[in-house]
Short mmCIF file of C-alpha atoms and ligand atoms in Angstrom, two decimals:
data_model
loop_
_atom_site.label_atom_id
_atom_site.label_comp_id
_atom_site.label_asym_id
_atom_site.label_seq_id
_atom_site.Cartn_x
_atom_site.Cartn_y
_atom_site.Cartn_z
CA UNK A 255 8.86 37.67 3.49
CA UNK A 256 6.71 34.54 3.42
CA UNK A 257 7.75 30.91 3.16
CA UNK A 258 5.80 29.25 0.36
CA UNK A 259 5.77 25.56 -0.50
CA UNK A 260 4.68 24.92 -4.09
CA UNK A 261 3.90 21.42 -5.32
CA UNK A 262 3.58 20.65 -9.02
CA UNK A 263 1.86 17.42 -10.10
CA UNK A 264 2.62 15.05 -12.98
CA UNK A 265 0.71 16.88 -15.73
CA UNK A 266 2.21 20.21 -14.62
CA UNK A 267 5.74 18.89 -15.32
CA UNK A 268 4.70 16.53 -18.15
CA UNK A 269 7.32 17.72 -20.65
CA UNK A 270 10.27 20.07 -20.94
CA UNK A 271 8.12 23.02 -22.07
CA UNK A 272 5.88 22.58 -19.06
CA UNK A 273 8.88 22.37 -16.75
CA UNK A 274 10.10 25.69 -18.16
CA UNK A 275 6.65 27.17 -17.54
CA UNK A 276 6.80 25.96 -13.91
CA UNK A 277 10.26 27.52 -13.57
CA UNK A 278 8.79 30.90 -14.60
CA UNK A 279 6.07 30.60 -11.96
CA UNK A 280 8.62 29.71 -9.29
CA UNK A 281 10.84 32.61 -10.33
CA UNK A 282 8.00 35.08 -10.00
CA UNK A 283 7.16 33.82 -6.47
CA UNK A 284 10.84 34.30 -5.64
CA UNK A 285 10.93 37.76 -7.24
CA UNK A 286 7.98 38.74 -5.04
CA UNK A 287 10.42 38.34 -2.16
CA UNK A 288 9.37 34.94 -0.82
CA UNK A 289 11.37 31.95 0.31
CA UNK A 290 10.27 29.13 -1.97
CA UNK A 291 10.49 25.37 -1.69
CA UNK A 292 9.18 23.42 -4.65
CA UNK A 293 8.06 19.78 -4.48
CA UNK A 294 7.66 17.92 -7.77
CA UNK A 295 5.97 14.75 -8.99
CA UNK A 296 7.32 12.57 -11.76
CA UNK A 297 6.73 13.72 -15.34
CA UNK A 298 3.29 12.78 -16.69
CA UNK A 299 2.62 9.05 -16.55
CA UNK A 300 6.20 8.15 -15.64
CA UNK A 301 5.29 6.32 -12.42
CA UNK A 302 2.83 4.12 -14.35
CA UNK A 303 5.49 3.40 -16.98
CA UNK A 304 7.98 2.34 -14.30
CA UNK A 305 5.39 0.14 -12.58
CA UNK A 306 4.65 -1.53 -15.93
CA UNK A 307 8.35 -2.27 -16.40
CA UNK A 308 8.44 -3.99 -13.01
CA UNK A 309 5.37 -6.04 -13.91
CA UNK A 310 7.00 -7.05 -17.20
CA UNK A 311 9.74 -8.64 -15.11
CA UNK A 312 7.54 -10.41 -12.58
CA UNK A 313 3.94 -10.68 -11.39
CA UNK A 314 4.81 -9.72 -7.85
CA UNK A 315 7.83 -7.40 -7.88
CA UNK A 316 9.94 -7.15 -4.73
CA UNK A 317 8.47 -4.16 -2.87
CA UNK A 318 11.84 -2.72 -1.81
CA UNK A 319 13.22 -2.81 -5.33
CA UNK A 320 10.00 -1.44 -6.74
CA UNK A 321 10.37 1.63 -4.52
CA UNK A 322 13.95 2.13 -5.72
CA UNK A 323 12.59 1.98 -9.26
CA UNK A 324 9.55 4.24 -8.99
CA UNK A 325 11.32 6.89 -6.92
CA UNK A 326 13.49 7.66 -9.97
CA UNK A 327 10.63 9.52 -11.69
CA UNK A 328 10.82 12.37 -9.18
CA UNK A 329 14.63 12.44 -9.35
CA UNK A 330 14.38 13.25 -13.06
CA UNK A 331 11.80 16.02 -12.70
CA UNK A 332 13.49 17.67 -9.70
CA UNK A 333 16.85 17.88 -11.46
CA UNK A 334 15.29 19.19 -14.68
CA UNK A 335 13.35 21.87 -12.82
CA UNK A 336 16.46 22.95 -10.88
CA UNK A 337 18.31 23.22 -14.21
CA UNK A 338 15.47 25.26 -15.73
CA UNK A 339 15.51 27.62 -12.73
CA UNK A 340 19.27 28.06 -12.93
CA UNK A 341 19.05 28.91 -16.60
CA UNK A 342 16.58 31.65 -15.62
CA UNK A 343 19.16 32.98 -13.20
CA UNK A 344 17.48 31.60 -10.07
CA UNK A 345 19.82 30.12 -7.48
CA UNK A 346 18.30 26.64 -7.13
CA UNK A 347 19.23 23.08 -6.24
CA UNK A 348 17.48 19.74 -6.30
CA UNK A 349 17.25 17.54 -3.21
CA UNK A 350 16.17 13.90 -2.95
CA UNK A 351 14.26 12.35 -0.06
CA UNK A 352 17.31 10.72 1.50
CA UNK A 353 19.40 13.90 1.27
CA UNK A 354 17.03 15.85 3.50
CA UNK A 355 16.12 12.82 5.53
CA UNK A 356 12.45 12.50 4.87
CA UNK A 357 12.37 9.71 7.42
CA UNK A 358 9.57 7.15 6.92
CA UNK A 359 8.55 3.78 8.26
CA UNK A 360 9.35 0.69 6.17
CA UNK A 361 5.92 0.09 4.62
CA UNK A 362 7.27 -0.01 1.07
CA UNK A 363 4.88 1.46 -1.48
CA UNK A 364 2.83 3.23 1.19
CA UNK A 365 5.32 4.49 3.73
CA UNK A 366 4.39 7.09 6.34
CA UNK A 367 6.54 10.12 7.02
CA UNK A 368 7.88 10.11 10.58
CA UNK A 369 10.33 13.01 10.62
CA UNK A 370 11.88 15.64 8.39
CA UNK A 371 15.29 17.25 8.94
CA UNK A 372 14.02 20.82 8.95
CA UNK A 373 17.40 22.23 10.09
CA UNK A 374 19.00 21.08 6.85
CA UNK A 375 16.26 22.72 4.81
CA UNK A 376 16.44 25.97 6.77
CA UNK A 377 20.21 26.08 6.28
CA UNK A 378 19.84 25.77 2.51
CA UNK A 379 17.11 28.40 2.49
CA UNK A 380 19.30 30.81 4.44
CA UNK A 381 21.82 30.56 1.61
CA UNK A 382 19.15 32.13 -0.59
CA UNK A 383 18.40 29.04 -2.66
CA UNK A 384 15.14 27.81 -4.11
CA UNK A 385 14.97 24.14 -3.14
CA UNK A 386 13.45 21.67 -5.56
CA UNK A 387 12.54 18.55 -3.64
CA UNK A 388 11.66 15.20 -5.19
CA UNK A 389 8.20 14.34 -3.88
CA UNK A 390 6.77 10.88 -3.16
CA UNK A 391 10.00 9.49 -1.65
CA UNK A 392 11.67 9.02 1.69
CA UNK A 393 14.11 6.77 3.47
CA UNK A 394 13.55 4.30 6.31
CA UNK A 395 15.78 3.88 9.35
CA UNK A 396 17.91 1.32 7.51
CA UNK A 397 18.43 3.81 4.68
CA UNK A 398 16.17 1.93 2.26
CA UNK A 399 14.39 4.14 -0.25
CA UNK A 400 10.64 4.21 0.33
CA UNK A 401 7.68 5.73 -1.50
CA UNK A 402 4.54 7.23 -0.02
CA UNK A 403 1.73 5.68 -2.09
CA UNK A 404 0.15 6.98 -5.30
CA UNK A 405 -0.31 10.72 -5.24
CA UNK A 406 2.25 10.92 -2.42
CA UNK A 407 3.96 14.13 -3.55
CA UNK A 408 1.01 16.03 -2.05
CA UNK A 409 1.96 14.53 1.30
CA UNK A 410 5.66 15.37 0.84
CA UNK A 411 4.68 18.99 0.24
CA UNK A 412 2.28 19.33 3.16
CA UNK A 413 4.66 17.52 5.53
CA UNK A 414 7.48 19.90 4.58
CA UNK A 415 5.10 22.84 5.03
CA UNK A 416 4.18 21.52 8.49
CA UNK A 417 7.81 20.89 9.50
CA UNK A 418 8.88 24.39 8.48
CA UNK A 419 5.68 26.13 9.58
CA UNK A 420 5.30 27.55 6.07
CA UNK A 421 2.79 30.32 5.46
CA UNK A 422 1.02 28.41 2.71
CA UNK A 423 1.24 25.13 0.81
CA UNK A 424 0.18 25.63 -2.80
CA UNK A 425 -0.80 22.51 -4.74
CA UNK A 426 -0.58 23.24 -8.47
CA UNK A 427 -2.48 20.81 -10.68
CA UNK A 428 -4.43 20.39 -13.93
CA UNK A 429 -7.77 21.66 -12.57
CA UNK A 430 -8.60 25.06 -11.09
CA UNK A 431 -9.29 23.87 -7.58
CA UNK A 432 -11.50 21.46 -5.69
CA UNK A 433 -14.87 20.99 -7.34
CA UNK A 434 -18.22 19.66 -6.15
CA UNK A 435 -17.37 16.54 -8.22
CA UNK A 436 -14.51 15.49 -10.52
CA UNK A 437 -14.81 18.15 -13.28
CA UNK A 438 -13.46 15.64 -15.77
CA UNK A 439 -16.56 13.45 -15.46
CA UNK A 440 -19.16 15.92 -14.26
CA UNK A 441 -19.33 18.93 -16.58
CA UNK A 442 -21.68 20.75 -14.18
CA UNK A 443 -19.21 20.64 -11.29
CA UNK A 444 -18.65 23.93 -9.49
CA UNK A 445 -15.37 25.13 -7.99
CA UNK A 446 -15.44 25.59 -4.21
CA UNK A 447 -13.79 28.72 -2.78
CA UNK A 448 -13.00 26.93 0.44
CA UNK A 449 -13.52 23.58 2.08
CA UNK A 450 -12.90 22.35 5.63
CA UNK A 451 -10.14 19.87 6.45
CA UNK A 452 -12.79 17.40 7.61
CA UNK A 453 -14.77 17.47 4.38
CA UNK A 454 -11.64 17.36 2.26
CA UNK A 455 -10.41 14.41 4.27
CA UNK A 456 -13.62 12.53 3.53
CA UNK A 457 -13.57 13.53 -0.15
CA UNK A 458 -9.94 12.48 -0.56
CA UNK A 459 -10.37 9.18 1.22
CA UNK A 460 -13.50 8.51 -0.84
CA UNK A 461 -11.65 8.89 -4.13
CA UNK A 462 -11.21 12.60 -4.97
CA UNK A 463 -7.57 12.11 -5.90
CA UNK A 464 -6.91 15.84 -6.28
CA UNK A 465 -5.25 15.57 -2.84
CA UNK A 466 -3.77 12.44 -1.31
CA UNK A 467 -5.63 11.57 1.90
CA UNK A 468 -2.50 11.63 4.05
CA UNK A 469 -1.67 15.13 2.93
CA UNK A 470 -5.00 16.32 4.30
CA UNK A 471 -4.44 14.44 7.56
CA UNK A 472 -1.12 16.26 7.95
CA UNK A 473 -2.66 19.60 7.04
CA UNK A 474 -5.45 19.13 9.58
CA UNK A 475 -3.13 18.01 12.35
CA UNK A 476 -0.63 20.83 11.90
CA UNK A 477 -3.14 23.42 10.62
CA UNK A 478 -1.32 23.93 7.33
CA UNK A 479 -3.37 26.13 4.98
CA UNK A 480 -3.54 24.54 1.50
CA UNK A 481 -4.34 26.36 -1.71
CA UNK A 482 -5.23 24.00 -4.58
CA UNK A 483 -4.91 25.85 -7.89
CA UNK A 484 -4.14 25.52 -11.59
CA UNK A 485 -0.64 25.44 -13.06
CA UNK A 486 -1.98 26.59 -16.39
CA UNK A 487 -4.40 29.39 -15.44
CA UNK A 488 -4.10 32.31 -13.06
CA UNK A 489 -6.69 33.03 -10.41
CA UNK A 490 -7.52 31.72 -6.98
CA UNK A 491 -8.35 28.09 -6.52
CA UNK A 492 -9.70 26.44 -3.38
CA UNK A 493 -8.48 27.03 0.17
CA UNK A 494 -8.54 24.02 2.48
CA UNK A 495 -8.86 25.33 6.01
CA UNK A 496 -10.59 25.09 9.40
CA UNK A 497 -14.36 24.70 9.47
CA UNK A 498 -16.31 27.94 9.79
CA UNK A 499 -19.94 29.01 10.23
CA UNK A 500 -21.12 29.14 6.60
CA UNK A 501 -19.71 25.69 5.83
CA UNK A 502 -22.30 24.14 8.21
CA UNK A 503 -25.21 25.45 6.21
CA UNK A 504 -24.32 23.39 3.14
CA UNK A 505 -25.85 19.92 3.41
CA UNK A 506 -23.82 18.23 0.69
CA UNK A 507 -20.64 19.82 -0.63
CA UNK A 508 -19.36 17.14 -2.96
CA UNK A 509 -19.84 13.82 -4.78
CA UNK A 510 -16.90 11.45 -5.16
CA UNK A 511 -16.18 8.07 -6.70
CA UNK A 512 -13.52 5.42 -6.28
CA UNK A 513 -12.94 2.68 -8.84
CA UNK A 514 -9.84 1.37 -7.11
CA UNK A 515 -11.48 -1.07 -4.74
CA UNK A 516 -12.41 -4.73 -5.01
CA UNK A 517 -15.01 -6.72 -3.11
CA UNK A 518 -14.43 -10.09 -1.43
CA UNK A 519 -17.24 -12.24 -0.01
CA UNK A 520 -16.69 -15.24 2.23
CA UNK A 521 -19.83 -17.38 2.30
CA UNK A 522 -21.20 -19.66 5.01
CA UNK A 523 -18.82 -18.57 7.72
CA UNK A 524 -19.51 -20.01 11.20
CA UNK A 525 -21.17 -17.22 13.21
CA UNK A 526 -19.14 -17.42 16.41
CA UNK A 527 -16.71 -15.25 18.43
CA UNK A 528 -13.21 -14.97 17.00
CA UNK A 529 -14.00 -15.65 13.35
CA UNK A 530 -13.81 -12.05 12.13
CA UNK A 531 -10.52 -11.65 13.95
CA UNK A 532 -9.16 -14.83 12.28
CA UNK A 533 -10.12 -13.46 8.86
CA UNK A 534 -8.94 -9.90 9.26
CA UNK A 535 -5.76 -10.26 11.35
CA UNK A 536 -3.60 -11.71 8.53
CA UNK A 537 -4.92 -9.00 6.20
CA UNK A 538 -4.01 -6.18 8.55
CA UNK A 539 -0.64 -7.79 9.30
CA UNK A 540 0.03 -7.63 5.55
CA UNK A 541 -0.59 -3.87 5.79
CA UNK A 542 -3.79 -4.09 3.73
CA UNK A 543 -6.45 -1.55 4.62
CA UNK A 544 -9.97 -3.00 4.67
CA UNK A 545 -12.60 -0.39 3.90
CA UNK A 546 -16.25 -1.45 4.13
CA UNK A 547 -17.32 -4.60 5.97
CA UNK A 548 -20.79 -6.12 5.97
CA UNK A 549 -21.92 -9.21 7.82
CA UNK A 550 -25.33 -10.71 7.05
CA UNK A 551 -27.79 -11.91 9.67
CA UNK A 552 -26.94 -15.52 10.39
CA UNK A 553 -29.16 -18.48 9.55
CA UNK A 554 -28.34 -21.90 10.99
CA UNK A 555 -25.27 -20.45 12.70
CA UNK A 556 -23.72 -19.52 9.35
CA UNK A 557 -23.28 -16.08 7.83
CA UNK A 558 -21.77 -14.29 4.81
CA UNK A 559 -19.05 -11.65 5.24
CA UNK A 560 -18.32 -9.10 2.53
CA UNK A 561 -15.58 -6.47 2.56
CA UNK A 562 -13.60 -4.24 0.23
CA UNK A 563 -9.84 -3.76 -0.20
CA UNK A 564 -7.77 -1.58 -2.56
CA UNK A 565 -7.39 -3.15 -6.04
CA UNK A 566 -3.61 -2.97 -5.62
CA UNK A 567 -3.81 -5.32 -2.62
CA UNK A 568 -6.56 -7.53 -4.01
CA UNK A 569 -4.40 -10.50 -5.08
CA UNK A 570 -2.54 -10.61 -1.79
CA UNK A 571 -5.80 -10.28 0.18
CA UNK A 572 -7.42 -13.15 -1.81
CA UNK A 573 -4.48 -15.44 -1.09
CA UNK A 574 -4.70 -14.73 2.64
CA UNK A 575 -8.49 -15.08 2.76
CA UNK A 576 -8.40 -18.41 0.90
CA UNK A 577 -6.11 -19.84 3.57
CA UNK A 578 -8.29 -18.65 6.46
CA UNK A 579 -11.51 -19.67 4.70
CA UNK A 580 -10.23 -23.25 4.54
CA UNK A 581 -9.20 -23.15 8.20
CA UNK A 582 -12.61 -21.95 9.39
CA UNK A 583 -14.57 -24.21 7.02
CA UNK A 584 -16.24 -21.41 5.09
CA UNK A 585 -18.00 -22.56 1.92
CA UNK A 586 -16.61 -20.21 -0.71
CA UNK A 587 -14.62 -17.05 -1.43
CA UNK A 588 -16.16 -14.82 -4.14
CA UNK A 589 -14.43 -11.85 -5.75
CA UNK A 590 -15.71 -8.84 -7.67
CA UNK A 591 -13.33 -6.26 -9.12
CA UNK A 592 -15.97 -4.50 -11.21
CA UNK A 593 -17.20 -2.25 -8.46
CA UNK A 594 -17.11 1.44 -7.66
CA UNK A 595 -17.87 3.36 -4.52
CA UNK A 596 -19.90 6.53 -5.00
CA UNK A 597 -20.22 8.89 -2.05
CA UNK A 598 -21.71 12.21 -1.03
CA UNK A 599 -19.93 14.36 1.56
CA UNK A 600 -21.12 17.34 3.57
CA UNK A 601 -20.86 18.87 7.03
CA UNK A 602 -24.55 19.76 6.98
CA UNK A 603 -25.55 16.09 6.95
CA UNK A 604 -24.89 16.11 10.69
CA UNK A 605 -27.99 18.19 11.22
CA UNK A 606 -30.24 17.18 8.30
CA UNK A 607 -32.28 14.00 7.93
CA UNK A 608 -33.51 12.34 4.76
CA UNK A 609 -30.21 12.59 2.91
CA UNK A 610 -29.63 8.81 2.76
CA UNK A 611 -33.12 8.03 1.51
CA UNK A 612 -32.71 10.66 -1.20
CA UNK A 613 -29.46 8.99 -2.35
CA UNK A 614 -31.16 5.58 -2.54
CA UNK A 615 -34.18 6.98 -4.41
CA UNK A 616 -32.03 8.80 -6.96
CA UNK A 617 -29.94 5.69 -7.68
CA UNK A 618 -33.02 3.46 -7.84
CA UNK A 619 -34.64 5.77 -10.38
CA UNK A 620 -31.70 5.07 -12.71
CA UNK A 621 -31.94 1.32 -12.10
CA UNK A 622 -28.60 1.28 -10.25
CA UNK A 623 -28.36 -1.55 -7.74
CA UNK A 624 -26.66 -0.81 -4.40
CA UNK A 625 -24.43 -3.66 -3.18
CA UNK A 626 -23.06 -2.14 0.03
CA UNK A 627 -23.78 1.00 2.06
CA UNK A 628 -21.75 2.78 4.70
CA UNK A 629 -22.34 6.06 6.47
CA UNK A 630 -20.59 8.41 8.86
CA UNK A 631 -21.69 11.74 10.32
CA UNK A 632 -20.69 13.60 7.18
CA UNK A 633 -20.82 11.03 4.35
CA UNK A 634 -22.87 8.30 2.68
CA UNK A 635 -21.16 5.75 0.42
CA UNK A 636 -22.72 3.15 -1.86
CA UNK A 637 -20.91 0.37 -3.70
CA UNK A 638 -22.36 -0.14 -7.19
CA UNK A 639 -21.40 -1.80 -10.46
CA UNK A 640 -18.50 0.20 -11.90
CA UNK A 641 -20.15 0.76 -15.29
CA UNK A 642 -22.67 3.06 -13.59
CA UNK A 643 -20.08 5.28 -11.89
CA UNK A 644 -20.28 8.37 -14.10
CA UNK A 645 -24.08 8.20 -14.28
CA UNK A 646 -24.37 7.87 -10.49
CA UNK A 647 -22.04 10.82 -9.88
CA UNK A 648 -23.98 13.04 -12.29
CA UNK A 649 -27.45 12.21 -10.99
CA UNK A 650 -26.44 12.63 -7.35
CA UNK A 651 -24.70 15.91 -8.19
CA UNK A 652 -27.87 17.14 -9.87
CA UNK A 653 -30.21 15.84 -7.17
CA UNK A 654 -28.37 17.70 -4.41
CA UNK A 655 -28.32 20.93 -6.41
CA UNK A 656 -24.55 21.18 -6.72
CA UNK A 657 -24.37 22.39 -10.33
CA UNK A 658 -22.91 25.59 -11.75
CA UNK A 659 -26.07 27.68 -11.69
CA UNK A 660 -27.51 26.48 -8.47
CA UNK A 661 -27.94 28.72 -5.42
CA UNK A 662 -26.63 26.93 -2.36
P1 ADP B 719 -1.56 15.89 -10.06
O1 ADP B 719 -0.85 15.10 -11.10
O2 ADP B 719 -1.44 17.36 -10.26
O3 ADP B 719 -1.24 15.46 -8.67
P2 ADP B 719 -4.02 14.39 -9.94
O4 ADP B 719 -4.37 13.71 -11.22
O5 ADP B 719 -3.44 13.58 -8.86
O6 ADP B 719 -3.10 15.63 -10.31
O7 ADP B 719 -5.30 15.16 -9.34
C1 ADP B 719 -6.03 16.06 -10.15
C2 ADP B 719 -7.25 15.35 -10.71
O8 ADP B 719 -8.13 15.06 -9.62
C3 ADP B 719 -8.09 16.17 -11.64
O9 ADP B 719 -7.61 16.13 -12.97
C4 ADP B 719 -9.48 15.55 -11.50
O10 ADP B 719 -9.78 14.66 -12.55
C5 ADP B 719 -9.38 14.74 -10.22
N1 ADP B 719 -10.46 15.03 -9.26
C6 ADP B 719 -11.25 14.10 -8.69
N2 ADP B 719 -12.16 14.66 -7.90
C7 ADP B 719 -11.96 15.99 -7.97
C8 ADP B 719 -12.60 17.12 -7.35
N3 ADP B 719 -13.64 16.97 -6.53
N4 ADP B 719 -12.13 18.36 -7.64
C9 ADP B 719 -11.08 18.52 -8.48
N5 ADP B 719 -10.44 17.49 -9.10
C10 ADP B 719 -10.87 16.24 -8.84
N1 LIG B 720 4.52 10.17 -9.10
C1 LIG B 720 3.72 9.63 -8.02
C2 LIG B 720 2.42 9.05 -8.58
O1 LIG B 720 2.21 9.06 -9.78
C3 LIG B 720 3.47 10.61 -6.93
C4 LIG B 720 2.61 11.80 -7.28
O2 LIG B 720 2.35 12.05 -8.46
O3 LIG B 720 2.18 12.50 -6.36
O4 LIG B 720 1.64 8.54 -7.83
MG1 MG B 721 -1.89 13.85 -7.49
#
């Protein structure tokens, strides 16, 4: 008997019919003789709807209260799925984050899981129940409700799989697996049979929202095998696992994009020790993650500093930067929210040269201007104007031979 964790995303539980369909899938995993824990997301666009309600009340909703609000989406779907299972004769019960003590820190809206009460879960499983756990939510040490950041149910599922040493964590979604690019914008995209934790980590953190980045970090750390697959079609999806020999031979395995960042430039900053720390310390203290940073060569002891932050934190970051910019006598603070980051990811880049120049040539041929560049051993990212995102993804995908009919 295996222990399987199954996570169903928003579209998979988007309405009552779909919830009933999920219940049938869960029942058949149970009938195959497995122990099953299900983790659910909120129905469809429910989290967006709740966030809009908060914004209708105030521009900057209280973060603690906002987490109380948006965690309700998963409470609804977990109870409905437990009901659907019971009506199919499956012994099931719903459980919320605080009931099983998914203990997190207090970073509201993007909390990190610290601990899970696995004994409680094992006890319930021993009673022969299918557990339906509300994803995306936890509780901090003062018993405040927290949420794990957008897409956080993936992380709930993988963290539970890690805590219970489950045999597999299945992520059911609206696509058939992990593709060489988002199949919804790149019709040529090809499904991968398997991908390494490292590559998936890069792809997720560079915008491939099919898995939340933290879920992949957990999976890598605790060696949890993940199977990303479709809720609506049968057949194997993509296995996320340890790197193996044949993965190395592929130079580029995927193209990703991220439209959720904004760019801030501080001009004419004094080029002297301590300035970068003055600018970035308040931002990091506000729990804002800075992604790319570029500093120009200085002329006359002055330089320009450009960096990117998540769109969600943009307003807060601007307020903080404005204060520091005045303190350090910078000339101006410029903002650009119409940007996108397009990236290529691949293990093989470690041992192949010429990949970066090919990216630049391909984008130049389409008249796409590159505003910022960053590279690591296994990725190259370019910030471009957001209106060119889809075009850039398609031409890079084509240029690196990732399409359906290509031999890799
Ligand atoms: P869920 O609600 O099931 O969590 P998400 O919307 O969070 O689903 O993630 C699935 C979506 O991820 C797909 O519909 C697809 O548009 C997007 N996506 C982006 N990049 C990729 C990729 N490389 N492979 C598969 N899906 C991708
Ligand atoms: N419902 C949450 C969201 O929309 C969590 C999730 O779907 O994973 O971000
Ligand atoms: Mg998701």
